[in-house]
PDB file of C-alpha atoms and ligand atoms in Angstrom:
ATOM      1  CA  MET A  16       0.000   0.000   0.000  1.00  0.00           C
ATOM      2  CA  LEU A  17       1.213   3.440  -0.905  1.00  0.00           C
ATOM      3  CA  ASN A  18      -0.421   6.079   1.274  1.00  0.00           C
ATOM      4  CA  ILE A  19       0.930   9.513   0.440  1.00  0.00           C
ATOM      5  CA  VAL A  20       0.167  12.787   2.177  1.00  0.00           C
ATOM      6  CA  ILE A  21       0.843  15.656  -0.217  1.00  0.00           C
ATOM      7  CA  PHE A  22       1.281  18.746   1.878  1.00  0.00           C
ATOM      8  CA  GLY A  23       1.938  22.437   1.306  1.00  0.00           C
ATOM      9  CA  ALA A  24       0.478  25.913   1.522  1.00  0.00           C
ATOM     10  CA  PRO A  25      -2.400  26.958  -0.739  1.00  0.00           C
ATOM     11  CA  GLY A  26      -0.991  27.300  -4.254  1.00  0.00           C
ATOM     12  CA  SER A  27       1.983  25.009  -3.636  1.00  0.00           C
ATOM     13  CA  GLY A  28       0.940  22.664  -6.460  1.00  0.00           C
ATOM     14  CA  LYS A  29      -0.590  19.763  -4.501  1.00  0.00           C
ATOM     15  CA  GLY A  30      -3.442  19.198  -6.943  1.00  0.00           C
ATOM     16  CA  THR A  31      -1.246  19.307 -10.048  1.00  0.00           C
ATOM     17  CA  GLN A  32       1.331  16.904  -8.649  1.00  0.00           C
ATOM     18  CA  SER A  33      -1.405  14.617  -7.291  1.00  0.00           C
ATOM     19  CA  GLU A  34      -2.696  14.096 -10.833  1.00  0.00           C
ATOM     20  CA  PHE A  35       0.784  13.039 -12.006  1.00  0.00           C
ATOM     21  CA  ILE A  36       1.166  10.695  -9.030  1.00  0.00           C
ATOM     22  CA  VAL A  37      -2.231   9.076  -9.646  1.00  0.00           C
ATOM     23  CA  GLU A  38      -1.344   8.473 -13.266  1.00  0.00           C
ATOM     24  CA  LYS A  39       2.053   6.937 -12.522  1.00  0.00           C
ATOM     25  CA  TYR A  40       1.310   4.916  -9.397  1.00  0.00           C
ATOM     26  CA  GLY A  41      -2.341   3.996  -9.979  1.00  0.00           C
ATOM     27  CA  ILE A  42      -3.513   4.971  -6.503  1.00  0.00           C
ATOM     28  CA  ASN A  43      -6.723   6.742  -5.488  1.00  0.00           C
ATOM     29  CA  HIS A  44      -6.803  10.489  -4.933  1.00  0.00           C
ATOM     30  CA  VAL A  45      -8.805  12.383  -2.368  1.00  0.00           C
ATOM     31  CA  SER A  46      -8.730  16.170  -2.319  1.00  0.00           C
ATOM     32  CA  THR A  47     -10.820  17.457   0.577  1.00  0.00           C
ATOM     33  CA  GLY A  48     -11.129  20.839  -1.179  1.00  0.00           C
ATOM     34  CA  ASP A  49     -12.474  19.163  -4.342  1.00  0.00           C
ATOM     35  CA  VAL A  50     -14.911  17.045  -2.327  1.00  0.00           C
ATOM     36  CA  LEU A  51     -16.193  20.183  -0.592  1.00  0.00           C
ATOM     37  CA  ARG A  52     -16.535  22.084  -3.876  1.00  0.00           C
ATOM     38  CA  GLY A  53     -18.517  19.095  -5.222  1.00  0.00           C
ATOM     39  CA  GLU A  54     -20.822  19.228  -2.187  1.00  0.00           C
ATOM     40  CA  MET A  55     -21.327  22.959  -2.721  1.00  0.00           C
ATOM     41  CA  LYS A  56     -22.152  22.443  -6.378  1.00  0.00           C
ATOM     42  CA  ASN A  57     -24.700  19.777  -5.472  1.00  0.00           C
ATOM     43  CA  GLY A  58     -26.243  22.049  -2.839  1.00  0.00           C
ATOM     44  CA  THR A  59     -25.914  19.483  -0.023  1.00  0.00           C
ATOM     45  CA  GLU A  60     -26.130  20.326   3.662  1.00  0.00           C
ATOM     46  CA  LEU A  61     -22.362  19.840   4.007  1.00  0.00           C
ATOM     47  CA  GLY A  62     -21.837  22.061   0.962  1.00  0.00           C
ATOM     48  CA  LYS A  63     -23.852  24.850   2.550  1.00  0.00           C
ATOM     49  CA  ILE A  64     -21.838  24.623   5.753  1.00  0.00           C
ATOM     50  CA  ALA A  65     -18.559  24.457   3.809  1.00  0.00           C
ATOM     51  CA  LYS A  66     -19.275  27.586   1.795  1.00  0.00           C
ATOM     52  CA  GLY A  67     -19.238  29.840   4.853  1.00  0.00           C
ATOM     53  CA  TYR A  68     -15.832  28.601   5.944  1.00  0.00           C
ATOM     54  CA  MET A  69     -14.271  28.465   2.492  1.00  0.00           C
ATOM     55  CA  ASP A  70     -15.389  31.978   1.537  1.00  0.00           C
ATOM     56  CA  GLU A  71     -13.551  33.267   4.601  1.00  0.00           C
ATOM     57  CA  GLY A  72     -10.512  31.084   4.042  1.00  0.00           C
ATOM     58  CA  LYS A  73     -11.124  29.278   7.347  1.00  0.00           C
ATOM     59  CA  LEU A  74     -10.803  25.561   8.033  1.00  0.00           C
ATOM     60  CA  LEU A  75     -13.913  23.450   8.518  1.00  0.00           C
ATOM     61  CA  PRO A  76     -14.279  21.750  11.919  1.00  0.00           C
ATOM     62  CA  ASP A  77     -12.059  18.674  12.210  1.00  0.00           C
ATOM     63  CA  ASP A  78     -14.907  16.239  12.961  1.00  0.00           C
ATOM     64  CA  LEU A  79     -16.777  17.135   9.768  1.00  0.00           C
ATOM     65  CA  ILE A  80     -13.662  16.699   7.639  1.00  0.00           C
ATOM     66  CA  VAL A  81     -12.595  13.483   9.363  1.00  0.00           C
ATOM     67  CA  ASP A  82     -16.054  11.893   8.858  1.00  0.00           C
ATOM     68  CA  MET A  83     -16.047  12.950   5.228  1.00  0.00           C
ATOM     69  CA  LEU A  84     -12.611  11.446   4.727  1.00  0.00           C
ATOM     70  CA  ALA A  85     -13.522   8.191   6.471  1.00  0.00           C
ATOM     71  CA  SER A  86     -16.399   7.559   4.083  1.00  0.00           C
ATOM     72  CA  LYS A  87     -14.121   8.348   1.134  1.00  0.00           C
ATOM     73  CA  LEU A  88     -11.576   5.821   2.427  1.00  0.00           C
ATOM     74  CA  ASP A  89     -14.285   3.177   2.700  1.00  0.00           C
ATOM     75  CA  SER A  90     -15.193   3.750  -0.939  1.00  0.00           C
ATOM     76  CA  PHE A  91     -11.570   2.956  -1.925  1.00  0.00           C
ATOM     77  CA  GLU A  92     -11.701  -0.588  -0.487  1.00  0.00           C
ATOM     78  CA  GLY A  93      -9.247  -2.828  -2.328  1.00  0.00           C
ATOM     79  CA  SER A  94      -7.170  -0.013  -3.815  1.00  0.00           C
ATOM     80  CA  LYS A  95      -3.359   0.121  -4.150  1.00  0.00           C
ATOM     81  CA  GLY A  96      -3.160   3.170  -1.944  1.00  0.00           C
ATOM     82  CA  VAL A  97      -4.338   6.739  -1.571  1.00  0.00           C
ATOM     83  CA  ILE A  98      -2.941  10.214  -2.064  1.00  0.00           C
ATOM     84  CA  PHE A  99      -4.299  12.613   0.543  1.00  0.00           C
ATOM     85  CA  ASP A 100      -4.411  16.156  -0.847  1.00  0.00           C
ATOM     86  CA  GLY A 101      -5.470  19.000   1.448  1.00  0.00           C
ATOM     87  CA  PHE A 102      -5.680  16.635   4.432  1.00  0.00           C
ATOM     88  CA  PRO A 103      -4.461  16.570   7.173  1.00  0.00           C
ATOM     89  CA  ARG A 104      -4.505  20.319   7.772  1.00  0.00           C
ATOM     90  CA  THR A 105      -4.370  20.240  11.568  1.00  0.00           C
ATOM     91  CA  ILE A 106      -2.580  18.053  14.107  1.00  0.00           C
ATOM     92  CA  ALA A 107      -5.963  16.603  15.157  1.00  0.00           C
ATOM     93  CA  GLN A 108      -6.548  15.547  11.535  1.00  0.00           C
ATOM     94  CA  ALA A 109      -3.065  13.990  11.334  1.00  0.00           C
ATOM     95  CA  GLU A 110      -3.826  11.970  14.466  1.00  0.00           C
ATOM     96  CA  ALA A 111      -7.231  10.947  13.103  1.00  0.00           C
ATOM     97  CA  LEU A 112      -5.652   9.808   9.834  1.00  0.00           C
ATOM     98  CA  LYS A 113      -3.104   7.721  11.681  1.00  0.00           C
ATOM     99  CA  LYS A 114      -5.886   5.998  13.633  1.00  0.00           C
ATOM    100  CA  MET A 115      -8.077   5.524  10.578  1.00  0.00           C
ATOM    101  CA  LEU A 116      -5.272   3.866   8.638  1.00  0.00           C
ATOM    102  CA  ALA A 117      -4.158   1.764  11.620  1.00  0.00           C
ATOM    103  CA  ALA A 118      -7.724   0.428  11.922  1.00  0.00           C
ATOM    104  CA  ARG A 119      -7.278  -0.800   8.345  1.00  0.00           C
ATOM    105  CA  GLY A 120      -3.826  -2.279   9.059  1.00  0.00           C
ATOM    106  CA  GLN A 121      -2.126   0.541   7.153  1.00  0.00           C
ATOM    107  CA  GLU A 122      -0.042   3.648   7.691  1.00  0.00           C
ATOM    108  CA  VAL A 123       1.130   6.788   5.918  1.00  0.00           C
ATOM    109  CA  SER A 124       4.089   5.849   3.695  1.00  0.00           C
ATOM    110  CA  VAL A 125       5.420   9.380   3.293  1.00  0.00           C
ATOM    111  CA  MET A 126       4.477  13.029   3.763  1.00  0.00           C
ATOM    112  CA  LEU A 127       5.714  15.192   0.881  1.00  0.00           C
ATOM    113  CA  ASP A 128       6.027  18.867   1.837  1.00  0.00           C
ATOM    114  CA  LEU A 129       5.978  21.072  -1.257  1.00  0.00           C
ATOM    115  CA  GLU A 130       7.790  24.235  -0.215  1.00  0.00           C
ATOM    116  CA  VAL A 131       7.128  27.473  -2.104  1.00  0.00           C
ATOM    117  CA  PRO A 132       7.936  31.029  -0.926  1.00  0.00           C
ATOM    118  CA  GLU A 133       5.004  33.202   0.084  1.00  0.00           C
ATOM    119  CA  ASP A 134       5.313  35.826  -2.686  1.00  0.00           C
ATOM    120  CA  GLU A 135       5.252  33.082  -5.312  1.00  0.00           C
ATOM    121  CA  LEU A 136       2.144  31.503  -3.701  1.00  0.00           C
ATOM    122  CA  MET A 137       0.332  34.821  -3.874  1.00  0.00           C
ATOM    123  CA  VAL A 138       1.141  35.276  -7.575  1.00  0.00           C
ATOM    124  CA  ARG A 139       0.031  31.724  -8.412  1.00  0.00           C
ATOM    125  CA  LEU A 140      -3.272  31.950  -6.508  1.00  0.00           C
ATOM    126  CA  ILE A 141      -4.251  35.318  -7.943  1.00  0.00           C
ATOM    127  CA  LYS A 142      -3.526  33.956 -11.428  1.00  0.00           C
ATOM    128  CA  ARG A 143      -5.621  30.839 -10.713  1.00  0.00           C
ATOM    129  CA  GLY A 144      -8.468  33.043  -9.505  1.00  0.00           C
ATOM    130  CA  GLN A 145      -8.385  35.033 -12.729  1.00  0.00           C
ATOM    131  CA  GLU A 146      -8.206  31.901 -14.887  1.00  0.00           C
ATOM    132  CA  THR A 147     -10.727  29.687 -13.097  1.00  0.00           C
ATOM    133  CA  GLY A 148     -12.963  32.091 -11.204  1.00  0.00           C
ATOM    134  CA  ARG A 149     -12.438  30.035  -8.038  1.00  0.00           C
ATOM    135  CA  ALA A 150     -14.235  32.033  -5.362  1.00  0.00           C
ATOM    136  CA  ASP A 151     -11.577  31.801  -2.639  1.00  0.00           C
ATOM    137  CA  ASP A 152      -8.732  32.824  -4.969  1.00  0.00           C
ATOM    138  CA  ASN A 153      -9.123  36.562  -4.349  1.00  0.00           C
ATOM    139  CA  GLU A 154      -6.511  38.659  -2.597  1.00  0.00           C
ATOM    140  CA  GLU A 155      -8.317  39.052   0.729  1.00  0.00           C
ATOM    141  CA  THR A 156      -9.280  35.381   1.106  1.00  0.00           C
ATOM    142  CA  ILE A 157      -5.845  34.237  -0.039  1.00  0.00           C
ATOM    143  CA  LYS A 158      -4.258  36.319   2.747  1.00  0.00           C
ATOM    144  CA  ASN A 159      -6.584  34.686   5.290  1.00  0.00           C
ATOM    145  CA  ARG A 160      -5.785  31.220   3.946  1.00  0.00           C
ATOM    146  CA  LEU A 161      -2.061  31.883   4.306  1.00  0.00           C
ATOM    147  CA  VAL A 162      -2.522  33.088   7.896  1.00  0.00           C
ATOM    148  CA  VAL A 163      -4.559  29.954   8.656  1.00  0.00           C
ATOM    149  CA  TYR A 164      -1.896  27.838   6.960  1.00  0.00           C
ATOM    150  CA  HIS A 165       0.845  29.247   9.181  1.00  0.00           C
ATOM    151  CA  SER A 166      -1.110  29.076  12.419  1.00  0.00           C
ATOM    152  CA  GLN A 167      -3.098  25.826  12.102  1.00  0.00           C
ATOM    153  CA  THR A 168      -1.558  23.766   9.308  1.00  0.00           C
ATOM    154  CA  ALA A 169       2.220  24.325   9.401  1.00  0.00           C
ATOM    155  CA  PRO A 170       2.520  22.599  12.846  1.00  0.00           C
ATOM    156  CA  VAL A 171       1.630  19.376  11.008  1.00  0.00           C
ATOM    157  CA  ILE A 172       5.163  19.500   9.524  1.00  0.00           C
ATOM    158  CA  ASP A 173       6.829  18.835  12.885  1.00  0.00           C
ATOM    159  CA  TRP A 174       4.220  16.205  13.691  1.00  0.00           C
ATOM    160  CA  TYR A 175       5.250  14.209  10.597  1.00  0.00           C
ATOM    161  CA  LYS A 176       8.929  14.852  11.284  1.00  0.00           C
ATOM    162  CA  ASN A 177       8.423  13.243  14.694  1.00  0.00           C
ATOM    163  CA  ASP A 178       6.559  10.394  13.033  1.00  0.00           C
ATOM    164  CA  GLY A 179       9.527   9.811  10.700  1.00  0.00           C
ATOM    165  CA  LYS A 180       7.504  10.354   7.519  1.00  0.00           C
ATOM    166  CA  TYR A 181       8.563  13.837   6.447  1.00  0.00           C
ATOM    167  CA  GLN A 182      10.196  14.590   3.077  1.00  0.00           C
ATOM    168  CA  HIS A 183      10.919  18.075   1.778  1.00  0.00           C
ATOM    169  CA  ILE A 184      10.228  18.806  -1.908  1.00  0.00           C
ATOM    170  CA  ASP A 185      11.340  22.074  -3.542  1.00  0.00           C
ATOM    171  CA  GLY A 186       8.067  23.320  -5.036  1.00  0.00           C
ATOM    172  CA  VAL A 187       9.602  26.024  -7.249  1.00  0.00           C
ATOM    173  CA  GLY A 188      10.630  25.122 -10.787  1.00  0.00           C
ATOM    174  CA  SER A 189       9.171  23.150 -13.669  1.00  0.00           C
ATOM    175  CA  MET A 190       6.314  20.746 -12.958  1.00  0.00           C
ATOM    176  CA  GLU A 191       8.445  17.980 -14.499  1.00  0.00           C
ATOM    177  CA  ARG A 192      11.426  18.592 -12.197  1.00  0.00           C
ATOM    178  CA  ILE A 193       9.184  18.744  -9.138  1.00  0.00           C
ATOM    179  CA  PHE A 194       7.480  15.516 -10.194  1.00  0.00           C
ATOM    180  CA  ALA A 195      10.868  13.848 -10.735  1.00  0.00           C
ATOM    181  CA  ASP A 196      11.847  14.779  -7.153  1.00  0.00           C
ATOM    182  CA  ILE A 197       8.542  13.384  -5.893  1.00  0.00           C
ATOM    183  CA  CYS A 198       9.073  10.109  -7.783  1.00  0.00           C
ATOM    184  CA  ALA A 199      12.589   9.826  -6.342  1.00  0.00           C
ATOM    185  CA  ALA A 200      11.156  10.237  -2.843  1.00  0.00           C
ATOM    186  CA  ILE A 201       8.419   7.646  -3.463  1.00  0.00           C
ATOM    187  CA  ASP A 202      10.682   5.153  -5.206  1.00  0.00           C
ATOM    188  CA  GLY A 203      13.221   5.477  -2.404  1.00  0.00           C
ATOM    189  CA  LEU A 204      10.683   4.248   0.166  1.00  0.00           C
ATOM    190  CA  LYS A 205      11.387   0.824   1.577  1.00  0.00           C
TER     191      LYS A 205
HETATM  192  P1  ADP B  15      -5.854  25.276  -1.160  1.00  0.00           P
HETATM  193  O1  ADP B  15      -4.909  24.243  -0.636  1.00  0.00           O
HETATM  194  O2  ADP B  15      -5.460  25.825  -2.489  1.00  0.00           O
HETATM  195  O3  ADP B  15      -6.163  26.364  -0.173  1.00  0.00           O
HETATM  196  P2  ADP B  15      -8.161  23.413  -1.043  1.00  0.00           P
HETATM  197  O4  ADP B  15      -9.010  23.175  -2.218  1.00  0.00           O
HETATM  198  O5  ADP B  15      -7.332  22.276  -0.544  1.00  0.00           O
HETATM  199  O6  ADP B  15      -7.256  24.651  -1.431  1.00  0.00           O
HETATM  200  O7  ADP B  15      -9.054  23.934   0.188  1.00  0.00           O
HETATM  201  C1  ADP B  15      -9.951  24.990   0.046  1.00  0.00           C
HETATM  202  C2  ADP B  15     -10.715  25.242   1.355  1.00  0.00           C
HETATM  203  O8  ADP B  15     -11.458  24.063   1.735  1.00  0.00           O
HETATM  204  C3  ADP B  15      -9.875  25.560   2.586  1.00  0.00           C
HETATM  205  O9  ADP B  15      -9.532  26.935   2.639  1.00  0.00           O
HETATM  206  C4  ADP B  15     -10.829  25.125   3.714  1.00  0.00           C
HETATM  207  O10 ADP B  15     -11.836  26.086   3.936  1.00  0.00           O
HETATM  208  C5  ADP B  15     -11.505  23.892   3.153  1.00  0.00           C
HETATM  209  N1  ADP B  15     -10.751  22.645   3.483  1.00  0.00           N
HETATM  210  C6  ADP B  15     -10.129  21.825   2.591  1.00  0.00           C
HETATM  211  N2  ADP B  15      -9.522  20.810   3.218  1.00  0.00           N
HETATM  212  C7  ADP B  15      -9.747  20.990   4.550  1.00  0.00           C
HETATM  213  C8  ADP B  15      -9.355  20.284   5.727  1.00  0.00           C
HETATM  214  N3  ADP B  15      -8.576  19.181   5.668  1.00  0.00           N
HETATM  215  N4  ADP B  15      -9.765  20.756   6.918  1.00  0.00           N
HETATM  216  C9  ADP B  15     -10.526  21.852   7.015  1.00  0.00           C
HETATM  217  N5  ADP B  15     -10.922  22.568   5.947  1.00  0.00           N
HETATM  218  C10 ADP B  15     -10.552  22.151   4.723  1.00  0.00           C
END
């Protein structure tokens, strides 16, 4: 089983690299942000709740996200592994993921931390907002998301370092070079 956590600030390229990883390694992909946008589009109760948080760049409550992820995991029964994109975003979520996988006799294989400087993140997200119209990719919400990233999400880095799963990936450069570094990290796993 190959269970990969792809980690990084908003705009660090998690979604893009996840697609490459899925194609090469044939594992399932779960992006909590994509799941929430799907719920919003379908007008579900969860979607309505999510919208309020996402528009402000805030994180949803851990229990909601953890339940959502657990049902996703159940739907992947029999798969070769999973790439977790946008999750965990808090230490509580990292602990919940560890428990959830342990209950299935599994564990996280590696946490890949895509590092990109803040000014570059800002440029990328504003560009994405202009190109895709994604509601939370506007300057004010982006700033909030980066504050939330530093205060609530970045502590997850040390948590994975302590768990012995952390790998740094330089997230600046061509998508191909970044993907090559990711493959080297994955292929180097024992
Ligand atoms: P990005 O990483 O570019 O900010 P995502 O699509 O991963 O974008 O997430 C968008 C928003 O969805 C977040 O700002 C947050 O409101 C919500 N969200 C996504 N994943 C989580 C999570 N694991 N925990 C709490 N909220 C989440």
